[in-house]
Coordinates of C-alpha atoms in Angstrom, one line a residue:
M1 CA 193.2 159.0 218.0
S2 CA 193.4 155.4 219.0
V3 CA 190.5 153.0 219.5
A4 CA 189.7 152.2 223.1
D5 CA 190.4 148.6 224.1
S6 CA 187.5 148.3 226.6
P7 CA 184.7 150.7 225.8
A8 CA 182.0 151.5 228.4
S9 CA 179.2 149.0 228.7
L10 CA 175.5 149.6 229.1
E11 CA 173.6 148.8 232.3
I12 CA 169.9 148.9 233.2
L13 CA 168.4 149.3 236.6
V14 CA 165.2 147.2 237.0
R15 CA 163.1 147.6 240.2
E16 CA 160.3 145.2 241.0
H17 CA 158.3 145.1 244.2
G18 CA 160.7 145.4 247.2
A19 CA 163.9 144.7 245.3
L20 CA 166.1 145.8 242.4
A21 CA 168.4 144.2 239.9
L22 CA 171.2 145.6 237.7
W23 CA 171.4 144.2 234.2
T24 CA 174.5 144.4 231.9
G25 CA 173.9 145.1 228.2
P26 CA 172.5 145.3 225.6
P27 CA 173.8 143.6 223.6
F28 CA 172.6 140.5 225.5
T29 CA 174.2 137.1 225.5
N30 CA 171.8 134.5 224.0
G31 CA 169.1 137.1 224.0
Q32 CA 168.9 137.5 227.8
P33 CA 170.6 140.1 230.1
S34 CA 173.4 139.2 232.5
I35 CA 172.7 140.1 236.1
K36 CA 175.3 142.3 237.8
L37 CA 173.3 142.9 241.0
D38 CA 170.2 140.8 241.9
R39 CA 167.4 141.1 244.5
I40 CA 168.8 144.0 246.4
P41 CA 166.1 145.0 248.9
C42 CA 164.9 148.6 248.3
T43 CA 161.9 150.9 248.1
N44 CA 163.5 153.3 245.7
A45 CA 166.8 153.8 243.8
K46 CA 168.6 156.4 241.7
F47 CA 171.9 156.9 239.9
S48 CA 174.0 160.0 240.2
E49 CA 173.9 162.1 237.1
N50 CA 177.3 160.9 236.0
G51 CA 176.6 157.3 236.7
S52 CA 179.4 156.8 239.2
K53 CA 177.2 156.1 242.3
L54 CA 173.9 154.3 242.9
M55 CA 171.6 155.4 245.8
V56 CA 169.4 152.6 247.2
I57 CA 166.7 153.5 249.8
K58 CA 166.4 150.3 251.8
S59 CA 163.8 151.4 254.2
D60 CA 162.4 154.6 255.9
S61 CA 165.6 154.9 257.9
A62 CA 168.5 153.3 255.8
I63 CA 170.2 154.4 252.6
G64 CA 172.9 152.4 250.8
I65 CA 175.4 154.0 248.4
Y66 CA 177.0 151.7 245.8
D67 CA 180.0 152.2 243.6
C68 CA 178.8 151.5 240.0
K69 CA 182.1 150.3 238.8
S70 CA 182.8 147.7 241.4
S71 CA 179.1 147.1 242.4
K72 CA 180.2 147.2 246.1
E73 CA 178.3 149.1 248.8
L74 CA 180.5 152.0 249.9
R75 CA 178.5 153.2 252.9
T76 CA 175.1 153.0 254.7
F77 CA 173.4 156.1 256.1
E78 CA 171.0 155.8 259.0
V79 CA 168.4 158.6 258.7
L80 CA 165.2 158.4 260.9
N81 CA 161.8 159.4 259.5
L82 CA 163.2 159.6 256.0
L83 CA 160.8 161.1 253.4
A84 CA 163.2 161.7 250.4
A85 CA 166.8 161.5 249.4
T86 CA 168.9 162.3 246.3
L87 CA 172.5 162.2 245.1
S88 CA 174.4 165.2 243.8
P89 CA 175.4 165.0 240.1
C90 CA 178.9 163.7 240.6
G91 CA 177.8 161.5 243.6
N92 CA 179.9 163.4 246.1
Y93 CA 177.0 164.4 248.3
L94 CA 173.8 162.8 249.6
Q95 CA 170.9 165.0 250.5
T96 CA 168.1 163.8 252.8
F97 CA 164.7 165.2 253.9
Q98 CA 163.3 164.0 257.2
K99 CA 159.9 164.5 258.8
A100 CA 160.4 167.4 261.3
L101 CA 159.3 166.5 264.8
S102 CA 159.6 170.2 265.9
P103 CA 159.9 173.6 264.3
Q104 CA 163.5 173.9 265.6
Q105 CA 164.6 170.7 264.0
K106 CA 166.8 171.0 260.9
N107 CA 165.3 168.3 258.7
V108 CA 167.3 168.7 255.5
T109 CA 170.8 167.3 255.7
L110 CA 173.8 167.2 253.3
W111 CA 176.2 164.3 253.8
K112 CA 179.7 163.8 252.3
V113 CA 179.5 160.3 250.7
E114 CA 183.2 159.6 250.9
T115 CA 183.5 160.2 254.7
G116 CA 179.9 159.9 255.8
D117 CA 180.2 163.3 257.6
L118 CA 177.4 165.8 257.9
V119 CA 178.4 169.0 256.1
Y120 CA 175.3 171.2 256.2
Q121 CA 171.8 171.3 257.7
L122 CA 168.8 173.5 257.3
F123 CA 165.0 173.6 258.0
Q124 CA 162.4 173.2 255.3
K125 CA 158.7 173.2 256.2
N126 CA 157.5 171.0 253.4
M127 CA 158.6 169.3 250.2
T128 CA 157.2 170.2 246.8
K129 CA 158.4 169.5 243.2
A130 CA 159.7 173.1 243.0
S131 CA 161.5 173.0 246.3
W132 CA 163.2 169.6 246.1
P133 CA 166.1 169.0 246.2
S134 CA 166.6 171.9 248.5
I135 CA 170.2 172.5 247.4
V136 CA 170.8 172.2 243.7
F137 CA 174.1 171.6 241.9
S138 CA 175.5 172.2 238.5
S139 CA 176.5 169.1 236.6
D140 CA 180.2 169.5 237.6
E141 CA 179.3 170.4 241.2
A142 CA 181.2 173.7 240.8
S143 CA 178.0 175.7 241.7
A144 CA 175.4 175.2 244.4
C145 CA 172.4 177.2 245.5
R146 CA 169.0 177.0 247.1
L147 CA 165.6 178.7 246.9
A148 CA 164.7 180.6 250.0
T149 CA 162.0 183.2 250.9
N150 CA 162.4 186.1 248.5
E151 CA 166.0 185.2 247.7
I152 CA 168.4 182.8 246.1
Q153 CA 171.2 181.6 248.4
F154 CA 174.6 180.5 247.1
F155 CA 177.2 178.1 248.6
D156 CA 180.8 177.2 248.1
A157 CA 180.2 173.7 246.6
G158 CA 183.7 172.6 247.8
D159 CA 183.3 173.8 251.4
F160 CA 179.8 174.0 252.9
S161 CA 181.3 175.0 256.2
K162 CA 181.5 178.5 254.9
G163 CA 177.7 178.6 254.9
I164 CA 175.9 181.1 252.6
I165 CA 178.5 183.1 250.7
H166 CA 176.2 185.1 248.4
R167 CA 172.5 186.1 248.1
I168 CA 170.3 187.5 245.3
R169 CA 167.1 189.1 246.4
V170 CA 164.1 188.3 244.2
P171 CA 160.7 189.3 245.9
G172 CA 158.0 186.7 245.4
I173 CA 160.3 184.0 244.0
A174 CA 158.6 180.6 243.7
G175 CA 161.1 178.5 241.7
I176 CA 164.7 178.3 240.4
E177 CA 166.5 176.4 237.7
L178 CA 170.3 176.3 237.8
S179 CA 172.1 175.9 234.5
K180 CA 173.9 172.6 234.4
T181 CA 176.9 172.8 232.1
P182 CA 178.4 175.1 233.1
G183 CA 176.6 176.4 236.3
S184 CA 177.1 180.0 235.3
H185 CA 173.5 181.2 235.5
V186 CA 170.3 180.7 237.5
A187 CA 166.7 181.3 236.3
A188 CA 164.1 182.6 238.8
F189 CA 160.3 182.3 238.4
V190 CA 158.0 184.9 240.0
P191 CA 154.3 184.1 239.7
E192 CA 151.5 186.6 239.1
S193 CA 150.6 188.7 242.1
K194 CA 148.1 191.6 242.7
G195 CA 147.7 192.3 239.0
M196 CA 151.4 192.2 238.3
P197 CA 152.5 189.8 235.5
A198 CA 154.5 186.7 236.1
S199 CA 158.2 186.8 235.1
V200 CA 161.3 184.7 234.6
Q201 CA 164.6 186.4 235.3
I202 CA 168.2 185.1 234.6
F203 CA 171.0 186.0 237.0
A204 CA 174.7 185.4 236.8
C205 CA 175.9 183.1 239.6
G206 CA 179.3 184.7 240.4
K207 CA 179.8 186.2 243.8
D208 CA 181.0 189.5 242.2
S209 CA 178.3 189.4 239.5
P210 CA 175.7 192.2 239.6
S211 CA 172.4 191.5 241.4
Q212 CA 170.4 192.8 238.5
P213 CA 169.1 190.2 236.0
V214 CA 171.0 189.8 232.7
A215 CA 167.7 188.8 231.0
R216 CA 164.0 189.0 231.9
Q217 CA 160.6 188.2 230.4
S218 CA 157.1 188.9 231.7
F219 CA 153.8 187.2 230.8
F220 CA 150.2 187.2 231.9
R221 CA 147.9 184.1 232.2
C222 CA 150.7 182.1 233.8
S223 CA 150.0 179.4 236.4
T224 CA 153.3 177.4 236.2
V225 CA 156.4 177.3 234.1
Q226 CA 158.8 174.6 232.9
L227 CA 162.4 175.8 232.6
S228 CA 165.0 174.1 230.4
W229 CA 168.7 175.1 229.9
N230 CA 170.8 174.1 226.9
Y231 CA 174.2 172.6 227.0
G232 CA 176.5 175.6 227.3
S233 CA 174.1 177.6 229.5
T234 CA 173.4 180.2 226.8
G235 CA 169.7 179.7 226.2
L236 CA 166.6 179.0 228.3
L237 CA 163.4 177.6 227.1
I238 CA 160.3 178.5 229.1
V239 CA 157.0 176.6 228.7
V240 CA 154.3 178.9 230.2
Q241 CA 151.2 177.0 231.3
S242 CA 147.8 178.5 232.2
D243 CA 145.2 176.3 233.9
V244 CA 142.4 178.0 231.9
D245 CA 142.1 178.4 228.2
K246 CA 140.0 181.5 227.6
T247 CA 139.3 180.4 224.0
N248 CA 137.7 177.1 225.3
Q249 CA 139.7 175.1 222.7
S250 CA 141.5 172.9 225.3
Y251 CA 140.4 171.2 228.5
Y252 CA 144.0 171.3 229.7
G253 CA 144.4 175.0 229.6
E254 CA 146.8 176.8 227.2
S255 CA 150.6 176.9 226.9
K256 CA 153.1 179.1 225.1
L257 CA 156.8 178.5 224.4
N258 CA 159.2 181.4 225.2
Y259 CA 163.0 181.7 224.7
L260 CA 165.5 183.8 226.6
T261 CA 169.3 184.1 226.0
T262 CA 171.9 185.1 228.5
D263 CA 173.5 187.6 226.1
G264 CA 170.1 189.4 225.5
T265 CA 169.9 188.6 221.8
H266 CA 166.5 187.0 222.1
D267 CA 163.6 187.3 224.5
G268 CA 160.2 186.5 223.2
V269 CA 157.8 183.8 222.0
V270 CA 159.0 181.0 219.8
P271 CA 157.2 181.3 216.4
L272 CA 155.1 178.1 216.2
R273 CA 153.1 177.6 213.0
K274 CA 150.1 175.8 214.5
E275 CA 147.6 176.6 217.2
G276 CA 147.4 174.4 220.3
P277 CA 149.4 173.3 223.3
V278 CA 153.1 172.7 223.6
H279 CA 153.3 168.9 224.2
D280 CA 157.1 168.6 224.5
V281 CA 160.3 170.6 223.9
Q282 CA 163.8 169.2 224.1
W283 CA 167.3 170.6 223.5
S284 CA 169.7 168.5 221.5
Y285 CA 172.7 167.2 223.3
S286 CA 174.9 169.7 221.5
G287 CA 172.8 172.6 222.8
K288 CA 172.7 174.2 219.3
E289 CA 169.1 173.4 218.4
F290 CA 165.9 172.3 220.0
A291 CA 162.8 170.4 218.8
V292 CA 159.2 171.2 219.7
V293 CA 156.0 169.1 219.5
Y294 CA 153.0 171.4 219.4
G295 CA 149.5 172.1 218.2
F296 CA 146.2 170.3 218.3
M297 CA 146.3 166.7 217.0
P298 CA 147.8 165.7 214.7
A299 CA 150.6 167.7 216.3
M300 CA 153.5 169.3 214.4
V301 CA 157.2 168.9 215.0
T302 CA 159.8 171.6 214.2
V303 CA 163.5 172.0 214.9
F304 CA 164.8 175.5 215.7
D305 CA 168.4 176.8 216.0
K306 CA 169.7 178.9 218.9
K307 CA 168.5 182.0 217.1
C308 CA 165.0 180.7 217.2
K309 CA 164.9 180.2 213.4
P310 CA 163.2 177.1 212.1
L311 CA 165.6 174.6 210.6
L312 CA 163.4 171.7 209.7
E313 CA 159.8 170.6 210.0
F314 CA 158.8 166.9 210.4
G315 CA 155.2 167.5 209.4
T316 CA 152.3 166.3 211.5
G317 CA 151.4 163.1 213.4
P318 CA 150.0 161.6 216.6
Y319 CA 152.9 162.7 218.7
N320 CA 153.5 164.3 222.1
T321 CA 157.0 163.2 222.9
I322 CA 160.5 163.8 221.3
R323 CA 163.8 162.2 222.3
W324 CA 167.2 163.3 220.8
N325 CA 169.8 160.6 220.4
P326 CA 172.7 161.4 222.7
K327 CA 175.3 160.6 220.1
G328 CA 174.3 163.7 218.2
K329 CA 176.7 165.9 220.1
C330 CA 179.8 163.9 219.1
I331 CA 178.5 163.5 215.5
L332 CA 177.8 167.3 215.1
Y333 CA 181.4 167.9 216.2
F334 CA 182.8 165.8 213.3
L335 CA 180.3 167.5 210.9
Q336 CA 181.3 170.9 212.1
E337 CA 185.0 170.2 211.6
I338 CA 184.4 169.0 208.0
I339 CA 182.2 172.1 207.2
Y340 CA 185.0 174.4 208.4
T341 CA 187.8 172.5 206.5
Y342 CA 185.6 172.1 203.4
A343 CA 187.2 169.6 201.0
S344 CA 190.7 169.7 202.6
V345 CA 191.8 166.3 203.8
V346 CA 192.6 165.9 207.5
Y347 CA 193.9 162.5 208.7
I348 CA 193.1 160.5 211.8
H349 CA 195.4 157.6 212.6
F350 CA 193.7 154.5 213.9
E351 CA 195.9 152.0 215.7
K352 CA 195.2 148.4 214.8
D353 CA 197.4 145.4 215.5
G354 CA 200.3 147.8 216.3
A355 CA 200.2 149.5 212.9
S356 CA 198.9 153.0 212.1
S357 CA 196.5 153.3 209.2
P358 CA 195.5 156.8 208.0
F359 CA 192.0 157.5 206.8
P360 CA 190.7 160.9 205.7
W361 CA 188.7 162.7 208.5
Y362 CA 186.0 163.7 206.0
F363 CA 185.4 160.1 205.2
V364 CA 184.9 159.2 208.9
A365 CA 182.6 162.3 209.3
L366 CA 180.4 161.2 206.4
I367 CA 180.0 157.7 208.0
L368 CA 179.2 159.1 211.4
C369 CA 177.1 162.2 210.6
S370 CA 173.7 161.0 211.4
T371 CA 171.6 162.3 214.3
V372 CA 168.6 160.2 215.1
L373 CA 165.4 161.5 216.7
C374 CA 162.4 159.5 218.1
L375 CA 159.0 161.1 217.7
A376 CA 156.4 159.3 219.8
G377 CA 152.8 159.5 221.1
F378 CA 152.4 158.2 224.6
G379 CA 149.9 158.7 227.5
N380 CA 146.5 159.0 226.0
L381 CA 147.9 158.4 222.4
P382 CA 148.3 154.9 220.9
G383 CA 152.1 154.7 221.2
D384 CA 153.2 155.3 217.7
M385 CA 156.9 155.9 217.3
A386 CA 158.9 157.2 214.3
F387 CA 162.7 157.2 214.1
W388 CA 164.2 159.8 211.9
D389 CA 167.7 160.5 210.6
Y390 CA 167.8 164.3 211.2
M391 CA 170.9 164.9 209.0
E392 CA 169.8 162.8 206.1
K393 CA 166.1 163.9 206.3
K394 CA 164.8 160.4 206.1
Q395 CA 162.7 158.1 208.2
L396 CA 164.5 155.0 209.5
G397 CA 161.5 153.1 210.7
T398 CA 158.2 153.1 212.6
T399 CA 156.8 150.9 215.3
K400 CA 154.5 151.0 218.4
A401 CA 154.9 150.8 222.1
E402 CA 151.4 151.0 223.7
W403 CA 150.9 152.1 227.3
S404 CA 154.5 153.3 227.7
V405 CA 155.2 155.4 230.8
T406 CA 158.9 156.0 230.4
S407 CA 161.1 156.2 227.3
E408 CA 164.8 157.0 226.8
W409 CA 167.8 156.5 224.5
S410 CA 170.7 154.4 225.7
P411 CA 173.9 156.4 226.4
D412 CA 175.6 155.0 223.3
G413 CA 172.6 156.0 221.1
R414 CA 172.1 152.5 219.7
Y415 CA 169.0 151.5 221.6
F416 CA 165.7 153.0 222.6
M417 CA 163.9 151.7 225.7
T418 CA 160.3 152.1 226.7
A419 CA 158.6 150.7 229.8
T420 CA 155.1 150.3 231.3
T421 CA 155.4 150.7 235.0
A422 CA 153.3 150.8 238.2
P423 CA 151.6 152.6 239.9
R424 CA 150.8 154.5 236.7
L425 CA 149.5 151.3 235.1
Q426 CA 148.9 148.1 237.1
V427 CA 148.7 145.7 234.1
D428 CA 150.9 144.8 231.1
N429 CA 154.0 146.0 232.9
G430 CA 157.1 145.4 230.9
I431 CA 160.2 146.5 229.1
K432 CA 160.8 146.9 225.3
I433 CA 164.2 147.7 223.8
F434 CA 164.4 148.8 220.1
H435 CA 167.2 149.3 217.7
H436 CA 167.9 152.9 216.6
N437 CA 165.8 152.3 213.5
G438 CA 162.7 151.1 215.4
S439 CA 163.1 147.3 215.1
L440 CA 162.4 145.4 218.3
Y441 CA 165.5 143.9 220.0
F442 CA 164.2 142.7 223.4
K443 CA 161.0 142.4 225.3
K444 CA 160.2 141.2 228.9
M445 CA 157.0 141.3 230.8
F446 CA 156.6 141.6 234.6
D447 CA 153.8 141.1 237.2
K448 CA 154.7 144.4 238.7
L449 CA 157.5 146.8 237.4
Y450 CA 158.1 150.0 239.3
Q451 CA 161.2 151.5 237.8
V452 CA 163.5 151.1 234.8
D453 CA 166.6 153.4 234.1
W454 CA 169.7 153.3 232.0
K455 CA 172.8 153.8 234.0
P456 CA 174.0 157.3 232.9
E457 CA 177.3 157.5 230.9
S458 CA 178.9 160.2 228.9
P459 CA 178.1 159.5 225.2
D460 CA 181.8 160.3 224.4
K461 CA 182.7 157.0 226.1
F462 CA 181.0 155.1 223.3
S463 CA 182.5 155.4 219.8
E464 CA 181.7 153.9 216.5
I465 CA 185.3 154.4 215.3
A466 CA 186.2 150.7 215.9
E467 CA 183.3 149.7 213.7
V468 CA 184.3 152.1 211.0
V469 CA 187.9 150.7 211.0
K470 CA 186.5 147.2 210.8
S471 CA 184.2 148.0 208.0
L472 CA 186.9 149.9 206.1
D473 CA 189.3 147.0 206.5
S474 CA 186.7 144.5 205.2
L475 CA 186.2 146.7 202.1
K476 CA 190.1 146.9 201.6
V477 CA 190.0 150.6 200.9
D478 CA 193.1 151.8 199.1
D479 CA 194.3 155.0 200.7
T480 CA 196.2 156.3 197.7
K481 CA 193.1 155.7 195.5
M482 CA 191.0 157.5 198.1
Q483 CA 193.3 160.6 198.0
G484 CA 193.1 160.6 194.2
Q485 CA 189.3 160.6 194.4
V486 CA 189.4 163.5 196.8
S487 CA 191.5 165.6 194.5
K488 CA 189.2 164.8 191.6
S489 CA 186.1 165.7 193.7
T490 CA 187.4 169.3 193.9
Q491 CA 187.3 169.6 190.1
A492 CA 184.3 170.1 187.9
P493 CA 182.1 167.0 187.5
T494 CA 182.7 165.0 184.3
K495 CA 180.2 163.1 182.2
S496 CA 179.6 159.4 183.0
S497 CA 177.6 156.6 181.8
P498 CA 174.1 155.9 183.4
A499 CA 175.5 152.6 184.7
N500 CA 178.1 154.4 186.8
P501 CA 176.9 157.9 187.5
A502 CA 179.5 160.3 189.0
A503 CA 178.9 161.9 192.4
Q504 CA 178.0 165.6 192.1
K505 CA 180.2 168.2 193.7
P506 CA 178.8 169.2 197.1
A507 CA 177.7 172.8 197.3
A508 CA 179.7 175.1 199.6
Y509 CA 178.3 175.4 203.1
R510 CA 176.1 178.5 203.8
P511 CA 175.0 179.2 207.3
P512 CA 171.2 179.7 207.8
H513 CA 171.5 183.5 208.4
A514 CA 173.3 183.9 205.1
K515 CA 170.5 182.5 203.0
D516 CA 167.9 184.7 201.4
A517 CA 164.3 184.4 202.4
A518 CA 163.3 182.6 199.2
S519 CA 165.9 179.8 199.6
V520 CA 164.9 179.3 203.3
Q521 CA 161.2 179.1 202.3
A522 CA 162.1 176.6 199.6
E523 CA 164.0 174.5 202.1
V524 CA 161.1 174.5 204.5
C525 CA 158.7 173.5 201.8
N526 CA 161.1 170.8 200.7
C527 CA 161.4 169.4 204.2
I528 CA 157.6 169.4 204.7
I529 CA 157.3 167.2 201.5
L530 CA 160.1 164.9 202.6
F531 CA 158.7 164.5 206.1
G532 CA 155.1 163.7 205.4
G533 CA 153.2 166.9 204.9
G534 CA 152.8 170.2 206.8
P535 CA 149.7 171.9 208.1
S536 CA 147.9 171.6 204.8
A537 CA 148.4 167.8 204.7
E538 CA 145.4 165.6 204.6
M539 CA 143.7 165.4 208.0
S540 CA 141.8 162.6 209.7
K541 CA 138.1 162.9 210.0
N542 CA 138.2 163.7 213.7
A543 CA 140.9 166.4 213.2
L544 CA 138.9 168.0 210.3
K545 CA 135.8 167.9 212.4
N546 CA 137.6 169.6 215.4
K547 CA 139.1 172.2 213.0
K548 CA 135.7 173.1 211.6
K549 CA 134.3 173.3 215.1
R550 CA 137.0 175.8 216.2
E551 CA 136.5 177.9 213.1
K552 CA 132.7 178.1 213.8
Q553 CA 133.5 179.2 217.4
K554 CA 135.7 182.0 216.1
E555 CA 133.1 183.1 213.6
K556 CA 130.5 183.1 216.4
K557 CA 132.6 185.2 218.7
A558 CA 133.5 187.6 215.8
A559 CA 129.8 188.0 215.1
E560 CA 128.9 188.7 218.7
A561 CA 131.7 191.2 219.0
G562 CA 130.5 193.0 215.8
S563 CA 126.9 193.2 217.1
T564 CA 127.9 194.8 220.3

């Protein structure tokens, strides 16, 4: 593996009133960003999912498509009475929604960006969050489908001239979610109707696949659902939301978290250890675990594996948002390799100044094996943020970002950006960029700020390997000495003086399902202590007051039920 000479750079889209700018960085030269594009007239803008194209809506009848690499405008589309537009994940197609002047007018159009040709049209009566975009793609654009009345319609994503090539009939269907990577399955939501419970069903997308669902789950008291696929398209998280909480404990209704797998190994409720709403749930970028923020304030945060078993608890705090660092996927790969190879030494050759220098793979893995999460409390919470090293089980730092409307990690995982934007908030608009440990790196205020986005990039394009080589070179590590230390580490530990204690031999890896119940419980208790307390931790006065109030309500209802 050789170090890339010119790694990908970060870019930030900043849209003020009537115009946008494209910044390069961080890191910033002299503490200020360089301007790649400046004062481009627009009313809205959006990157394609892979970051190759930028769509700029200039007016209600003109859309410009820019190439992100050259910053040049590729094409302008003239679309009258434009209401909405979006790019496909790879930027190959532009989809537009127009105001229909007659019932016969096909007002949803799919355009080929490269040629500017119209490739498909259909009629859609209105636009809602569940029905836009009309045609949805998988991340690689290998699959494409749309929600229609009582059915899901599939297309050949490479040739839309074939029209609809496959249909799956689902009576009463109200929403779909196509898996992204790969686009092998689609989830369909059917709301409650005439006493029948709501349901979420998973179907295979192949033309020759059976029309029966491969997995299904039903639930009562369901108004809406949020569907979230993992990387790999093997698991689906379902947040079931009800507008009314029959226990009267929450003004915002009640919510439950359910989990479905495509192989049928799990279909049920995720076991959460605290009562209250599900504030946020996010898959890690590896798709092997997910984190949930849930419960009445102070909320609890728990990480689960793909088998829905709790791996780690972060205790409680004023949080309602969780963000996984995108570099976790690459880091977990290194860690997985070292787990499988145990103490054996595998070498990577780094090329530097024309010479090849071998370093043990396990040493690189130990340097890179850190997955960072950000736990935050935004919205009606004061903006507390805590940054945690998930692998090392330690807190890296805490800070605050009051009034934040948006928040996201940079694609390289080194920076975390929050923004206060209009029209959600009309005052104190601005951008804050933090280091991965929570220290403030950059801050800029605006009179009016409407949009801030990182340009999407694959996390694999950003690598810390160059930094590892540089740091190892500065330390003048002796490879032969390192090999000797590796061979010694496989032997039994010897006695050493307190001034220079010897490292203990690492225990053999044991997967979670191979551990007995006592050891798992001990690990959970240990994590709770490390991460600041569990449900029994000391509560604030308001939290304790609310808890007592809920307990009294339960006792009152139990007494009323007993008297009847």
